[in-house]
Amino acid sequence: MLPVRTEGVIALWGSSDLPGVGDQVYPRVLERELHRRLPGWGIPLYTPLGASRPSVSDGGIVAVRLTGKHTAHVSVLCPSFALGADLGALYGTEEAKAAAPCFATEAAPTVLSAGVRLAGKTPTVLAVRDARSSARAGGHVPIVPHLGVLAGNLVERPALFARQRQLRQLGELPADRGFLLLHLTADLVAQVDLPALRAALGDREVLVMPTGPVPGELGDRVLPADLAFEDRIAALAAADAVIAADEHVAAVCAGLGVPFVLLDPSGEERWPVQEFAPSRVVAGDVPALVQALESVAAVEADAAKAAAGAHLDSLAIAAENLLAAGGEDPQRRIVDLVEENEALRVAHSQLRQRQVHERQVLMDQVVSVHNDLDKLRAELDHERELHRQLADRHQALAAQSGHAVRELDALRRTKLLRWSQPLREAYGKIKNP
């Protein structure tokens, strides 16, 4: 039983300003699950670049730039990247390094963790999501499965089916047949011979879901690289099976109940996946991938979901305790509200731009269909004219044939033809005895 709740603020330190599936799924799952456990709490999201780097793929999620100065009662680390990673290299800009202390391996005591990966040793995080990170933290840090296993209800089923139908209507998903979804990241593109991979998949219907540039030699249907998160979930849920390039897509597939195989030539992505899936779904190379796909099946992740839920319960209790220990709820600084308001404005602007973009895509489809309809109408009129001409020709030939038949019949009725019949028969016998 959780303690009686009073309103507090719990900040999520994440990476939703990056386009990856993991960058988007962690803050969404945490926001939903913590709101269930802490009703009335404010749960703002902070990222290294925040509203200064909006993208279509984030689906309009509101994020404030993380500077380490805010008035939340407790913060929860939830980046997709490993703590201690080079943010400048990840984001491609030196501006992101300002948030590096917040994602360093030496986390502050009041910073909790929703399950992270570690690039080095640290004794202060609350939970990690794989055994290797636990060992790097001294072996005493509990392991929590990837929160993507709780992603099954992020998009309501009616909305999920509606998005799938829209994607099929727009030609993004195959309309009337199953398909294999190939998830591509920049790392996998660098590590795998993609033409050889495509050849190994044979004549399967393959849909490529990238989170970056895609080589042109694949020759398959490719989803937009900046596809909104909800549409990515819809595409994953519609697939017969998924080739996952990282732990995040694998976890989401487990949460959705979609069969998947993790292609992990580097050996770095399998560690978190082993916490919620058997080793048979992990392939280190293309031949192993093809073999695993022959018997691929959905992963039973009930135990992982229960463990993740229990960890979120502990996060909620820890947040309540920290709020109680801090005494009366402090007034939030005006600067925090200004920052969040600005982030909200940017998010709304992005949503409007996304709506305009999607409307333009839809209109392009409508115009294309309308143009095709005009062309088909012209072709139909031409075919009708040809049919009319053929009908006229047929009538003319039928009239000629009738006239010839009547003339032949009249000839047969003449005396000359009747009287010459015996002579013609005798001549025929002499010529052909």
Short mmCIF file of N, CA and C in Angstrom, two decimals, residues 6 19 29 44 87 101 118 125 145 160 232 235 280 300 328 337 342 350 355 358 375 377 407 411 430-431:
data_model
loop_
_atom_site.label_atom_id
_atom_site.label_comp_id
_atom_site.label_asym_id
_atom_site.label_seq_id
_atom_site.Cartn_x
_atom_site.Cartn_y
_atom_site.Cartn_z
N THR A 6 0.55 13.47 -1.52
CA THR A 6 0.36 14.90 -1.70
C THR A 6 1.09 15.28 -2.97
N PRO A 19 16.22 10.40 -31.83
CA PRO A 19 15.13 9.78 -32.60
C PRO A 19 14.91 8.30 -32.33
N VAL A 29 6.61 5.49 -20.98
CA VAL A 29 6.23 4.44 -20.03
C VAL A 29 6.30 4.96 -18.60
N PRO A 44 7.55 16.49 -15.18
CA PRO A 44 8.17 17.11 -16.36
C PRO A 44 9.32 16.26 -16.89
N LEU A 87 28.12 12.66 -24.70
CA LEU A 87 26.91 13.30 -25.23
C LEU A 87 27.20 14.11 -26.48
N PRO A 101 27.17 16.26 -16.74
CA PRO A 101 27.22 15.91 -15.31
C PRO A 101 25.96 15.21 -14.80
N LEU A 118 25.41 1.22 -17.77
CA LEU A 118 26.58 1.96 -17.28
C LEU A 118 27.76 1.76 -18.22
N VAL A 125 23.57 4.54 -8.33
CA VAL A 125 22.29 4.37 -8.99
C VAL A 125 21.45 3.32 -8.29
N PRO A 145 14.29 -5.34 -15.63
CA PRO A 145 14.17 -5.49 -17.09
C PRO A 145 13.81 -4.17 -17.76
N LEU A 160 -4.40 2.15 -32.22
CA LEU A 160 -3.35 1.38 -32.89
C LEU A 160 -3.85 0.83 -34.22
N ARG A 232 5.44 4.15 -35.30
CA ARG A 232 6.42 3.06 -35.20
C ARG A 232 5.84 1.89 -34.39
N ALA A 235 3.49 0.06 -36.62
CA ALA A 235 4.19 -0.77 -37.60
C ALA A 235 4.75 -2.03 -36.96
N ARG A 280 17.65 -17.87 -27.46
CA ARG A 280 17.35 -18.29 -28.83
C ARG A 280 16.92 -17.13 -29.73
N GLU A 300 7.36 -14.77 -23.91
CA GLU A 300 6.54 -14.63 -22.70
C GLU A 300 7.29 -13.73 -21.72
N GLU A 328 7.39 20.54 3.89
CA GLU A 328 6.30 21.10 3.11
C GLU A 328 6.68 21.25 1.65
N LEU A 337 8.54 27.22 -14.47
CA LEU A 337 7.28 27.30 -15.18
C LEU A 337 7.46 27.95 -16.55
N GLU A 342 7.53 27.27 -22.33
CA GLU A 342 8.18 27.41 -23.62
C GLU A 342 8.29 26.05 -24.31
N GLN A 350 5.27 21.89 -32.94
CA GLN A 350 5.68 20.69 -33.66
C GLN A 350 4.47 19.84 -34.04
N GLN A 355 0.83 17.85 -38.12
CA GLN A 355 -0.50 17.74 -38.71
C GLN A 355 -0.50 18.26 -40.14
N GLU A 358 1.30 15.65 -42.26
CA GLU A 358 0.46 14.48 -42.51
C GLU A 358 -0.70 14.82 -43.45
N LYS A 375 -7.16 9.74 -65.52
CA LYS A 375 -6.50 8.94 -66.55
C LYS A 375 -7.31 7.69 -66.87
N ARG A 377 -10.51 7.31 -66.43
CA ARG A 377 -11.73 7.70 -67.15
C ARG A 377 -11.45 7.90 -68.63
N GLU A 407 -26.90 -15.25 -101.46
CA GLU A 407 -26.49 -15.41 -102.85
C GLU A 407 -26.12 -16.87 -103.14
N LEU A 411 -27.86 -19.41 -105.78
CA LEU A 411 -27.09 -20.10 -106.82
C LEU A 411 -27.39 -21.59 -106.82
N ILE A 430 -13.32 -39.42 -111.58
CA ILE A 430 -12.22 -39.67 -112.53
C ILE A 430 -10.93 -39.03 -112.03
N LYS A 431 -11.04 -37.83 -111.47
CA LYS A 431 -9.84 -37.10 -111.01
C LYS A 431 -9.26 -37.72 -109.75
#
